[in-house]
Amino acid sequence: MKTVIIGGVAGGASAAARLRRLDESAEIILIERGSYVSFANCGLPYYIGGAIADQNNLTLQTPERFLARFKIDVRVNNEAVKINVDEKTVEVKNLKTGESHWESYDHLILSPGAEPIKPKIAGVDSDHVFTLRSIPDALQIKQYIADAKPNSAVVIGGGYIGVEMAENLRQAGLEVSIVELSDHLIAPLDFDMAADVHRYVKAKGITLYLNNGVQAIHGRTVVLQNGEIDTDMVILSVGVRPETALAKACGIKTNPRGSILVDRNMKTNIPGIYAVGDAVEATDFITGNPAFLPLAGPANKQGRIAADNIAGLDSQYSGTQGSAVLKLFDMTVATTGLNEKGAKAAGIHYEKTYLYSGSHASYYPGANNMSIKALWDRETLKILGAQIVGFDGVDKRMDVLATAIRFGAKITDLAALELCYAPPFGSAKDPVNMLGFVAENVIAGKVKQFFWHEMESLPRDGSVTLLDVRTAMEVGQGKIDGFMHIPLDLLRERIDEVPKGKPVYVHCHSGLRSYIACRILSGNGYDCFHLAGGWRLYQSVINEKIEM
């Protein structure tokens, strides 16, 4: 049996290694157009910024190591230019010699990946404008910084790669700006969670141009829809598209985006041909709808699944939920599953829960609060998605939540999880547990929520009572118009100051004290609502909107 794999990196290299482990006798040929068969493309920004000092550390496997360990024939600098599905052959061109030959196959795995999108604007092909996909791209950027010694850079696109590039260029000593067409960075975040990211990024000296697009690049000037920026270099990071021209040409079905259509076994519509990685249409694990989620983890799993099926195992891919984590200087941003935009688009009736909890026990030095948001289905109570912005401990909480989603957990199941605890690492009631506790209270009707985006619509005509239960010191640092002030610890003795017979809307700093206040008020016959996420979230979002 002979398997030809087109494309290396995550999907193709994983498929090749897995297939060899399953079948020692198989003939395996991996064709890679570039000079590197398996490299850490997620590490490229950190090489540019200097966190990864040695270029060789980016290379995960070489053709020589593939041959020695796995008996896999890796042919770099070779490009597959045509597939003959009737003859089951691939035309391969040697990019160094220019010679071509036809390679036969019994099974074919396509792993061509996705290519950076270059907007059709003037100046996009200038020698100081770069994209980042491969090691040669990273070397070119690194060399430009060394030779041209730029003082400034503009990153076009505020997704994961764009933000990572902005961080690393800033670490390299450049003045950096990010231009983003949307109203916030990092699309999987909702705006309210991105507000903290914006404030932190700006504090690190990076300038943000949100709700703004690039119209042209004229010399060293980037012309925006609103304004312009003078800069020494530009990084394009506006997204990627599946690189599937080869697949389309031989009759493999694709969707309107160009992604290859595959079944759960990673099979295309043509017998004997599989496809994996960023080039394929994925299935959203939460909604079951088609999705485009180019991530390394899913690509690795899909490569393994294709190899399993070639070797006779019925292995299936169950969908992608978009779990991702981002390092941003000292901050960590993590997401999994649906955000509010995705839940609305899927027509799901959802509820949301906010927390502002410590990374570990507050009495142990070094604790930092993290902002957590979870979405869950009102009818089934299943967790739909989560977002966390913070510092220490963000990644492990998100991994727990991603796992819970994968196994179909309800939001209330989080209350029962028994997680590791010691003061340096967490709290006896972990933030993940707290999400479950808060949801239990909402579901049981022990607390009713209102949200930051409803604040301005609350009547100020006396028909409702607006109550701030923070301390006098906190109120002195900022307050919301129309709210009377009674500190939580004085609420019982001053409860007669709260008019009866009308709803009470309460807020504190983070949501904990307002919940306690609502329990006190409810126990005394009041109809009470508390501000989910508290003043801290509200002022973060509102201040960001004002600055925009």
Coordinates of C-alpha atoms in Angstrom, one line a residue:
M1 CA 0.0 0.0 0.0
K2 CA 1.4 3.4 -1.0
T3 CA 0.2 6.7 0.5
V4 CA 1.2 10.1 -0.8
I5 CA 0.7 13.1 1.5
I6 CA 0.7 16.6 0.0
G7 CA 1.7 19.1 2.6
G8 CA 3.5 18.7 5.9
V9 CA 3.4 20.9 9.1
A10 CA 0.6 19.9 11.5
G11 CA -1.9 17.7 9.5
G12 CA 0.4 16.1 6.9
A13 CA 3.3 15.3 9.2
S14 CA 0.9 13.9 11.9
A15 CA -0.8 11.7 9.3
A16 CA 2.6 10.4 8.1
A17 CA 3.9 9.5 11.5
R18 CA 0.6 7.9 12.6
L19 CA 0.3 5.8 9.5
R20 CA 3.8 4.4 10.0
R21 CA 3.1 3.5 13.6
L22 CA 0.0 1.6 12.3
D23 CA 1.6 -0.1 9.3
E24 CA 5.3 -0.9 9.2
S25 CA 5.1 -2.1 5.6
A26 CA 3.3 0.9 4.1
E27 CA 5.2 3.1 1.5
I28 CA 4.7 6.7 2.6
I29 CA 5.8 9.7 0.6
L30 CA 5.3 13.2 1.9
I31 CA 5.6 16.0 -0.6
E32 CA 6.2 19.5 0.7
R33 CA 6.5 22.6 -1.4
G34 CA 8.5 24.5 1.1
S35 CA 11.9 23.9 2.6
Y36 CA 10.6 22.7 6.0
V37 CA 8.4 19.7 6.5
S38 CA 7.4 20.1 10.1
F39 CA 7.8 23.4 11.9
A40 CA 6.3 25.4 14.8
N41 CA 4.3 28.0 12.9
C42 CA 2.6 29.1 16.1
G43 CA 6.1 29.9 17.4
L44 CA 7.1 32.2 14.5
P45 CA 6.1 35.5 16.2
Y46 CA 8.2 34.6 19.3
Y47 CA 11.2 34.0 17.1
I48 CA 10.8 37.5 15.6
G49 CA 10.4 39.0 19.1
G50 CA 13.4 37.2 20.4
A51 CA 11.7 34.9 23.0
I52 CA 12.8 32.0 20.8
A53 CA 16.5 32.7 20.1
D54 CA 17.5 29.8 18.0
Q55 CA 15.9 29.3 14.5
N56 CA 16.6 25.6 14.7
N57 CA 14.1 25.3 17.6
L58 CA 11.3 26.1 15.2
T59 CA 12.0 22.9 13.2
L60 CA 10.2 20.0 14.8
Q61 CA 11.3 17.3 12.3
T62 CA 13.6 17.2 9.3
P63 CA 13.4 14.9 6.2
E64 CA 16.4 13.1 7.6
R65 CA 14.8 12.4 11.0
F66 CA 11.6 11.3 9.3
L67 CA 13.5 8.8 7.2
A68 CA 15.6 7.5 10.1
R69 CA 12.8 7.1 12.6
F70 CA 9.7 6.5 10.6
K71 CA 11.1 5.3 7.2
I72 CA 9.1 8.1 5.5
D73 CA 10.3 9.5 2.2
V74 CA 10.0 13.3 2.7
R75 CA 10.6 15.4 -0.4
V76 CA 10.9 19.1 0.4
N77 CA 11.0 21.8 -2.3
N78 CA 8.7 19.6 -4.4
E79 CA 5.2 20.8 -5.4
A80 CA 2.2 18.8 -6.4
V81 CA 0.8 20.5 -9.5
K82 CA -1.8 18.1 -10.7
I83 CA -3.9 15.1 -9.6
N84 CA -5.1 12.5 -12.0
V85 CA -7.9 10.8 -10.1
D86 CA -8.6 8.2 -12.8
E87 CA -4.9 7.0 -12.9
K88 CA -4.4 7.7 -9.2
T89 CA -1.3 9.7 -9.9
V90 CA 0.1 13.1 -8.8
E91 CA 2.3 15.2 -11.0
V92 CA 5.2 16.5 -8.8
K93 CA 7.5 19.3 -9.8
N94 CA 11.0 19.6 -8.3
L95 CA 11.3 23.4 -7.5
K96 CA 15.0 23.3 -7.6
T97 CA 15.6 21.5 -10.9
G98 CA 12.3 22.3 -12.6
E99 CA 11.8 18.6 -13.5
S100 CA 8.5 16.9 -13.1
H101 CA 7.3 13.3 -12.7
W102 CA 4.1 11.4 -12.0
E103 CA 3.8 9.7 -8.6
S104 CA 1.3 6.9 -8.2
Y105 CA -0.7 6.4 -5.0
D106 CA -3.2 4.0 -3.4
H107 CA -4.3 6.6 -0.9
L108 CA -3.8 10.4 -1.1
I109 CA -3.9 12.8 1.9
L110 CA -4.2 16.5 1.1
S111 CA -2.8 18.9 3.7
P112 CA -2.1 22.1 1.8
G113 CA -3.1 24.4 4.7
A114 CA -4.3 28.0 4.3
E115 CA -2.6 31.0 2.8
P116 CA -2.6 34.6 4.2
I117 CA -5.1 36.9 2.7
K118 CA -3.5 39.9 0.9
P119 CA -6.1 42.7 0.5
K120 CA -6.3 44.2 -3.0
I121 CA -5.0 47.6 -2.1
A122 CA -2.3 49.9 -3.5
G123 CA 1.1 49.2 -2.0
V124 CA 0.4 45.8 -0.6
D125 CA 3.4 44.3 -2.5
S126 CA 5.9 46.8 -1.2
D127 CA 9.2 45.5 0.1
H128 CA 8.4 46.7 3.7
V129 CA 5.0 44.8 3.8
F130 CA 5.1 41.3 5.1
T131 CA 2.8 38.3 5.9
L132 CA 3.7 35.5 8.3
R133 CA 3.0 31.9 7.4
S134 CA 6.3 30.0 7.3
I135 CA 9.9 30.0 8.6
P136 CA 11.1 31.9 5.4
D137 CA 8.5 34.6 6.2
A138 CA 9.8 34.9 9.7
L139 CA 13.4 35.0 8.6
Q140 CA 12.6 37.7 6.1
I141 CA 10.9 39.9 8.8
K142 CA 13.7 39.2 11.2
Q143 CA 16.3 40.2 8.6
Y144 CA 14.4 43.3 7.7
I145 CA 14.4 44.4 11.3
A146 CA 18.1 43.8 11.6
D147 CA 19.0 45.6 8.3
A148 CA 16.5 48.4 8.0
K149 CA 16.3 49.0 11.8
P150 CA 12.7 50.2 11.6
N151 CA 11.4 52.3 14.4
S152 CA 7.7 51.6 13.9
A153 CA 5.3 49.0 12.6
V154 CA 1.7 48.7 11.7
V155 CA -0.1 45.4 12.1
I156 CA -3.2 45.1 10.0
G157 CA -5.6 42.7 11.7
G158 CA -6.3 42.2 15.4
G159 CA -6.7 38.4 15.5
Y160 CA -4.5 36.0 17.4
I161 CA -1.5 36.2 15.0
G162 CA -1.8 40.0 14.6
V163 CA -1.9 40.6 18.4
E164 CA 1.0 38.2 18.9
M165 CA 3.0 40.0 16.2
A166 CA 2.2 43.3 17.8
E167 CA 3.5 42.1 21.1
N168 CA 6.7 40.7 19.7
L169 CA 7.4 43.7 17.6
R170 CA 6.9 45.9 20.6
Q171 CA 9.3 43.5 22.5
A172 CA 11.8 44.1 19.7
G173 CA 11.7 47.8 20.5
L174 CA 9.4 49.1 17.8
E175 CA 6.5 51.5 18.1
V176 CA 3.5 49.5 17.1
S177 CA 0.0 50.1 16.0
I178 CA -2.8 47.7 15.3
V179 CA -5.5 48.4 12.7
E180 CA -8.7 46.3 13.1
L181 CA -11.9 46.6 11.0
S182 CA -14.0 45.3 13.9
D183 CA -14.8 47.2 17.1
H184 CA -12.5 44.9 19.2
L185 CA -9.5 42.7 19.1
I186 CA -9.6 38.9 19.0
A187 CA -12.8 38.0 17.3
P188 CA -13.7 35.0 19.5
L189 CA -14.0 37.4 22.5
D190 CA -17.2 39.5 23.0
F191 CA -16.6 43.2 23.2
D192 CA -17.1 43.3 26.9
M193 CA -14.3 40.8 27.5
A194 CA -12.1 42.5 24.9
A195 CA -12.3 45.8 26.7
D196 CA -9.8 44.7 29.4
V197 CA -7.5 43.5 26.6
H198 CA -7.7 46.9 24.9
R199 CA -6.8 48.8 28.1
Y200 CA -3.9 46.5 28.8
V201 CA -2.5 46.7 25.2
K202 CA -2.7 50.5 25.3
A203 CA -0.9 50.5 28.6
K204 CA 1.9 48.5 26.9
G205 CA 2.4 51.3 24.4
I206 CA 0.5 49.8 21.5
T207 CA -1.9 52.1 19.6
L208 CA -5.2 50.8 18.5
Y209 CA -7.2 51.8 15.5
L210 CA -10.5 50.0 15.8
N211 CA -13.6 50.2 13.6
N212 CA -11.1 51.2 10.9
G213 CA -9.8 49.6 7.7
V214 CA -6.8 50.1 5.4
Q215 CA -7.4 51.7 2.0
A216 CA -3.9 51.9 0.7
I217 CA -0.2 51.9 1.5
H218 CA 1.6 54.8 -0.1
G219 CA 5.3 54.5 0.6
R220 CA 5.7 54.7 4.3
T221 CA 2.1 55.9 4.9
V222 CA -0.8 53.6 5.7
V223 CA -4.0 55.3 4.6
L224 CA -7.0 54.3 6.7
Q225 CA -10.7 54.8 6.2
N226 CA -10.3 57.3 9.0
G227 CA -6.9 58.8 9.2
E228 CA -3.4 57.7 8.3
I229 CA -0.3 56.3 10.0
D230 CA 3.4 56.8 9.1
T231 CA 5.3 53.6 9.6
D232 CA 8.5 51.8 8.7
M233 CA 7.0 48.4 8.1
V234 CA 3.6 46.7 7.8
I235 CA 2.5 43.2 8.8
L236 CA -0.6 41.9 7.1
S237 CA -2.7 39.7 9.4
V238 CA -6.2 40.0 8.0
G239 CA -6.9 36.3 8.0
V240 CA -6.3 33.2 5.9
R241 CA -8.1 31.3 3.1
P242 CA -7.9 27.6 2.3
E243 CA -5.3 26.8 -0.3
T244 CA -7.3 24.3 -2.4
A245 CA -6.8 25.1 -6.1
L246 CA -5.2 21.7 -6.6
A247 CA -8.1 19.9 -5.0
K248 CA -10.7 21.9 -7.0
A249 CA -8.9 21.2 -10.3
C250 CA -9.3 17.4 -9.9
G251 CA -13.0 17.5 -9.0
I252 CA -12.9 17.5 -5.2
K253 CA -15.9 19.3 -3.8
T254 CA -15.4 22.5 -1.9
N255 CA -17.7 25.0 -0.2
P256 CA -18.1 28.7 -1.3
R257 CA -15.2 29.7 0.8
G258 CA -13.0 27.1 -1.0
S259 CA -12.7 24.7 1.9
I260 CA -12.6 21.0 1.0
L261 CA -15.7 19.1 2.0
V262 CA -14.9 15.9 4.0
D263 CA -16.9 13.4 6.0
R264 CA -16.2 12.5 9.6
N265 CA -13.5 10.1 8.4
M266 CA -11.8 13.0 6.6
K267 CA -12.7 11.4 3.2
T268 CA -13.4 13.7 0.2
N269 CA -16.0 12.9 -2.4
I270 CA -13.3 11.1 -4.5
P271 CA -12.4 7.5 -3.3
G272 CA -9.0 7.1 -1.9
I273 CA -8.4 10.9 -1.3
Y274 CA -8.5 12.4 2.2
A275 CA -8.0 16.0 3.3
V276 CA -7.0 17.5 6.7
G277 CA -6.1 20.7 8.4
D278 CA -6.8 24.3 7.6
A279 CA -7.9 23.4 4.0
V280 CA -11.0 21.5 5.1
E281 CA -14.4 22.6 6.2
A282 CA -14.8 21.8 9.9
T283 CA -18.0 21.1 11.8
D284 CA -18.7 23.4 14.8
F285 CA -18.8 21.0 17.8
I286 CA -21.5 23.1 19.6
T287 CA -23.9 23.9 16.8
G288 CA -23.1 21.2 14.2
N289 CA -22.9 23.9 11.5
P290 CA -20.1 24.2 9.0
A291 CA -17.1 26.2 10.3
F292 CA -13.7 27.5 9.3
L293 CA -11.4 27.2 12.4
P294 CA -7.8 27.0 11.3
L295 CA -6.1 25.7 14.4
A296 CA -3.1 23.4 15.0
G297 CA -4.8 21.1 17.4
P298 CA -7.6 20.1 15.1
A299 CA -5.2 19.7 12.2
N300 CA -3.1 17.2 14.2
K301 CA -6.1 15.2 15.2
Q302 CA -7.5 15.2 11.6
G303 CA -4.2 13.9 10.3
R304 CA -4.2 11.1 12.8
I305 CA -7.8 10.2 11.9
A306 CA -7.1 10.1 8.1
A307 CA -4.2 7.7 8.8
D308 CA -6.4 5.6 11.1
N309 CA -8.9 5.1 8.3
I310 CA -6.3 4.3 5.7
A311 CA -5.0 1.6 8.1
G312 CA -8.5 0.2 8.5
L313 CA -9.6 1.8 11.8
D314 CA -12.9 3.5 11.9
S315 CA -11.7 6.8 13.4
Q316 CA -14.0 9.8 13.2
Y317 CA -13.6 13.6 13.8
S318 CA -16.2 14.9 16.1
G319 CA -15.9 18.6 15.4
T320 CA -14.0 21.7 16.4
Q321 CA -14.9 23.9 19.3
G322 CA -12.3 26.6 18.8
S323 CA -10.3 26.3 22.0
A324 CA -7.4 28.8 21.9
V325 CA -5.1 30.7 24.2
L326 CA -3.0 33.8 23.7
K327 CA -0.1 35.2 25.5
L328 CA -0.1 39.0 25.5
F329 CA 3.0 40.3 27.4
D330 CA 2.0 39.0 30.9
M331 CA -1.7 38.7 30.1
T332 CA -3.4 35.5 29.1
V333 CA -6.5 35.4 26.9
A334 CA -8.4 32.1 26.3
T335 CA -11.6 31.1 24.6
T336 CA -13.6 28.0 23.8
G337 CA -16.9 27.3 22.1
L338 CA -19.4 30.0 21.2
N339 CA -19.4 33.7 22.0
E340 CA -22.6 35.8 22.0
K341 CA -22.5 36.5 18.3
G342 CA -22.1 32.8 17.5
A343 CA -24.9 31.8 19.9
K344 CA -27.3 34.4 18.4
A345 CA -26.4 33.3 14.9
A346 CA -27.2 29.7 15.8
G347 CA -30.6 30.8 17.2
I348 CA -29.7 29.5 20.7
H349 CA -31.5 30.9 23.7
Y350 CA -28.6 31.4 26.1
E351 CA -27.9 32.8 29.5
K352 CA -24.5 34.3 30.6
T353 CA -22.5 34.3 33.8
Y354 CA -19.7 36.7 34.7
L355 CA -17.1 36.3 37.4
Y356 CA -14.1 38.3 38.6
S357 CA -12.1 35.7 40.7
G358 CA -8.6 35.3 42.0
S359 CA -6.0 33.0 40.3
H360 CA -5.4 31.5 43.7
A361 CA -6.1 32.0 47.4
S362 CA -6.1 35.7 48.1
Y363 CA -4.0 35.3 51.3
Y364 CA -1.2 33.7 49.4
P365 CA 1.1 36.3 47.7
G366 CA 0.7 37.1 44.0
A367 CA -2.9 36.4 43.4
N368 CA -4.4 38.2 40.4
N369 CA -8.1 38.4 39.4
M370 CA -9.3 37.0 36.1
S371 CA -12.4 38.1 34.3
I372 CA -14.5 35.0 33.3
K373 CA -17.6 34.8 31.1
A374 CA -19.6 31.6 30.4
L375 CA -22.5 31.1 28.1
W376 CA -25.0 28.3 28.6
D377 CA -28.2 27.0 27.0
R378 CA -31.3 28.1 28.9
E379 CA -33.2 25.0 28.0
T380 CA -30.6 22.2 28.3
L381 CA -28.2 24.1 30.6
K382 CA -25.3 22.8 28.5
I383 CA -22.2 25.0 28.5
L384 CA -21.9 26.7 25.1
G385 CA -18.7 28.7 25.5
A386 CA -16.4 30.6 27.7
Q387 CA -13.9 33.5 27.7
I388 CA -11.2 34.3 30.2
V389 CA -9.0 37.4 30.4
G390 CA -6.4 37.5 33.2
F391 CA -2.9 36.5 34.1
D392 CA -1.9 33.4 36.1
G393 CA -4.2 30.4 36.0
V394 CA -6.2 31.4 32.9
D395 CA -5.1 28.5 30.8
K396 CA -5.9 25.7 33.3
R397 CA -9.4 27.1 34.0
M398 CA -10.1 27.2 30.3
D399 CA -8.8 23.7 29.7
V400 CA -11.3 22.5 32.4
L401 CA -14.2 24.4 30.7
A402 CA -13.2 23.1 27.2
T403 CA -13.2 19.6 28.5
A404 CA -16.5 20.1 30.2
I405 CA -18.0 21.3 26.9
R406 CA -16.5 18.3 25.0
F407 CA -18.2 15.9 27.4
G408 CA -21.6 17.7 27.3
A409 CA -21.5 19.1 30.8
K410 CA -24.2 21.4 32.1
I411 CA -23.2 24.7 33.7
T412 CA -24.5 23.3 37.0
D413 CA -22.1 20.4 36.8
L414 CA -19.2 22.8 37.3
A415 CA -20.3 23.2 41.0
A416 CA -19.6 19.5 41.6
L417 CA -16.1 19.3 40.1
E418 CA -13.4 18.4 42.5
L419 CA -10.3 20.3 41.4
C420 CA -6.8 20.5 42.8
Y421 CA -6.4 23.0 45.6
A422 CA -3.5 24.5 47.5
P423 CA -3.1 28.2 48.3
P424 CA -0.4 28.8 45.6
F425 CA -2.5 27.2 42.9
G426 CA -6.2 27.9 43.5
S427 CA -9.0 28.3 46.0
A428 CA -11.1 25.7 47.8
K429 CA -14.0 27.1 45.7
D430 CA -12.2 27.4 42.4
P431 CA -13.4 30.0 39.8
V432 CA -14.7 27.0 37.7
N433 CA -16.8 25.9 40.7
M434 CA -18.0 29.5 41.2
L435 CA -19.4 29.6 37.7
G436 CA -21.5 26.6 38.6
F437 CA -22.6 28.2 41.9
V438 CA -23.6 31.4 40.2
A439 CA -25.6 29.6 37.5
E440 CA -27.3 27.4 40.2
N441 CA -28.5 30.6 41.9
V442 CA -29.7 32.1 38.6
I443 CA -31.6 28.9 37.6
A444 CA -33.1 28.5 41.0
G445 CA -34.3 32.1 41.0
K446 CA -32.2 33.1 44.1
V447 CA -30.8 36.0 42.1
K448 CA -31.9 37.9 39.0
Q449 CA -29.3 39.5 36.8
F450 CA -29.1 42.6 34.7
F451 CA -26.2 43.5 32.4
W452 CA -23.9 46.4 31.6
H453 CA -25.6 47.0 28.3
E454 CA -28.9 47.5 30.1
M455 CA -27.6 50.1 32.5
E456 CA -28.4 53.2 30.5
S457 CA -32.0 52.1 29.8
L458 CA -32.8 51.8 33.5
P459 CA -35.4 54.5 34.3
R460 CA -34.2 57.4 36.5
D461 CA -37.7 58.6 37.2
G462 CA -38.1 57.0 40.6
S463 CA -40.1 54.0 39.3
V464 CA -37.2 51.7 40.2
T465 CA -34.6 52.0 42.9
L466 CA -30.9 52.1 41.9
L467 CA -28.5 51.0 44.7
D468 CA -24.8 51.0 44.9
V469 CA -23.5 48.9 47.8
R470 CA -19.7 49.5 47.4
T471 CA -17.7 51.3 50.1
A472 CA -17.4 55.1 50.3
M473 CA -13.8 54.9 49.1
E474 CA -14.9 52.9 46.0
V475 CA -17.7 55.4 45.2
G476 CA -15.2 58.2 45.5
Q477 CA -13.3 56.7 42.6
G478 CA -16.3 56.7 40.3
K479 CA -20.0 56.1 40.3
I480 CA -23.0 55.6 38.0
D481 CA -25.5 58.5 37.8
G482 CA -28.8 57.9 39.6
F483 CA -27.6 55.3 42.1
M484 CA -28.2 55.8 45.8
H485 CA -25.3 54.6 48.0
I486 CA -25.6 52.3 51.0
P487 CA -22.6 50.1 51.8
L488 CA -23.4 46.5 52.0
D489 CA -22.4 46.1 55.6
L490 CA -24.8 48.9 56.6
L491 CA -27.7 47.6 54.4
R492 CA -29.6 45.8 57.1
E493 CA -29.7 48.7 59.5
R494 CA -30.5 51.2 56.7
I495 CA -32.9 49.0 54.8
D496 CA -35.8 51.4 55.5
E497 CA -34.1 53.9 53.2
V498 CA -34.8 51.6 50.3
P499 CA -38.4 52.2 49.1
K500 CA -40.6 49.2 49.0
G501 CA -43.0 48.2 46.2
K502 CA -40.6 48.8 43.3
P503 CA -37.8 46.8 41.7
V504 CA -34.3 47.4 43.1
Y505 CA -31.2 47.3 40.8
V506 CA -28.0 46.8 42.8
H507 CA -24.4 46.9 41.8
C508 CA -21.0 46.5 43.6
H509 CA -17.5 46.2 42.3
S510 CA -17.5 42.7 40.9
G511 CA -21.0 41.2 41.5
L512 CA -20.4 39.3 44.8
R513 CA -21.6 41.9 47.2
S514 CA -24.5 42.9 45.0
Y515 CA -25.6 39.2 45.1
I516 CA -25.4 39.3 48.9
A517 CA -27.3 42.6 48.9
C518 CA -30.1 41.0 46.8
R519 CA -30.4 38.1 49.1
I520 CA -30.8 40.5 52.0
L521 CA -33.4 42.5 50.1
S522 CA -35.2 39.5 48.8
G523 CA -35.5 38.2 52.3
N524 CA -37.2 41.4 53.3
G525 CA -39.7 41.4 50.4
Y526 CA -38.0 43.3 47.7
D527 CA -37.8 42.4 44.0
C528 CA -34.0 42.6 43.4
F529 CA -31.7 42.5 40.4
H530 CA -27.9 42.6 40.6
L531 CA -25.4 43.8 38.0
A532 CA -23.6 40.7 36.6
G533 CA -19.9 41.5 36.4
G534 CA -20.3 44.6 38.6
W535 CA -19.0 48.1 38.3
R536 CA -15.6 46.9 37.2
L537 CA -16.9 45.3 34.0
Y538 CA -19.3 48.2 33.4
Q539 CA -16.7 50.9 33.6
S540 CA -14.2 48.9 31.6
V541 CA -16.7 48.6 28.7
I542 CA -18.1 52.1 28.9
N543 CA -14.7 53.7 29.1
E544 CA -13.6 51.8 26.0
K545 CA -16.7 52.8 24.1
I546 CA -16.2 56.4 25.0
E547 CA -12.6 56.3 23.8
M548 CA -13.7 54.8 20.5

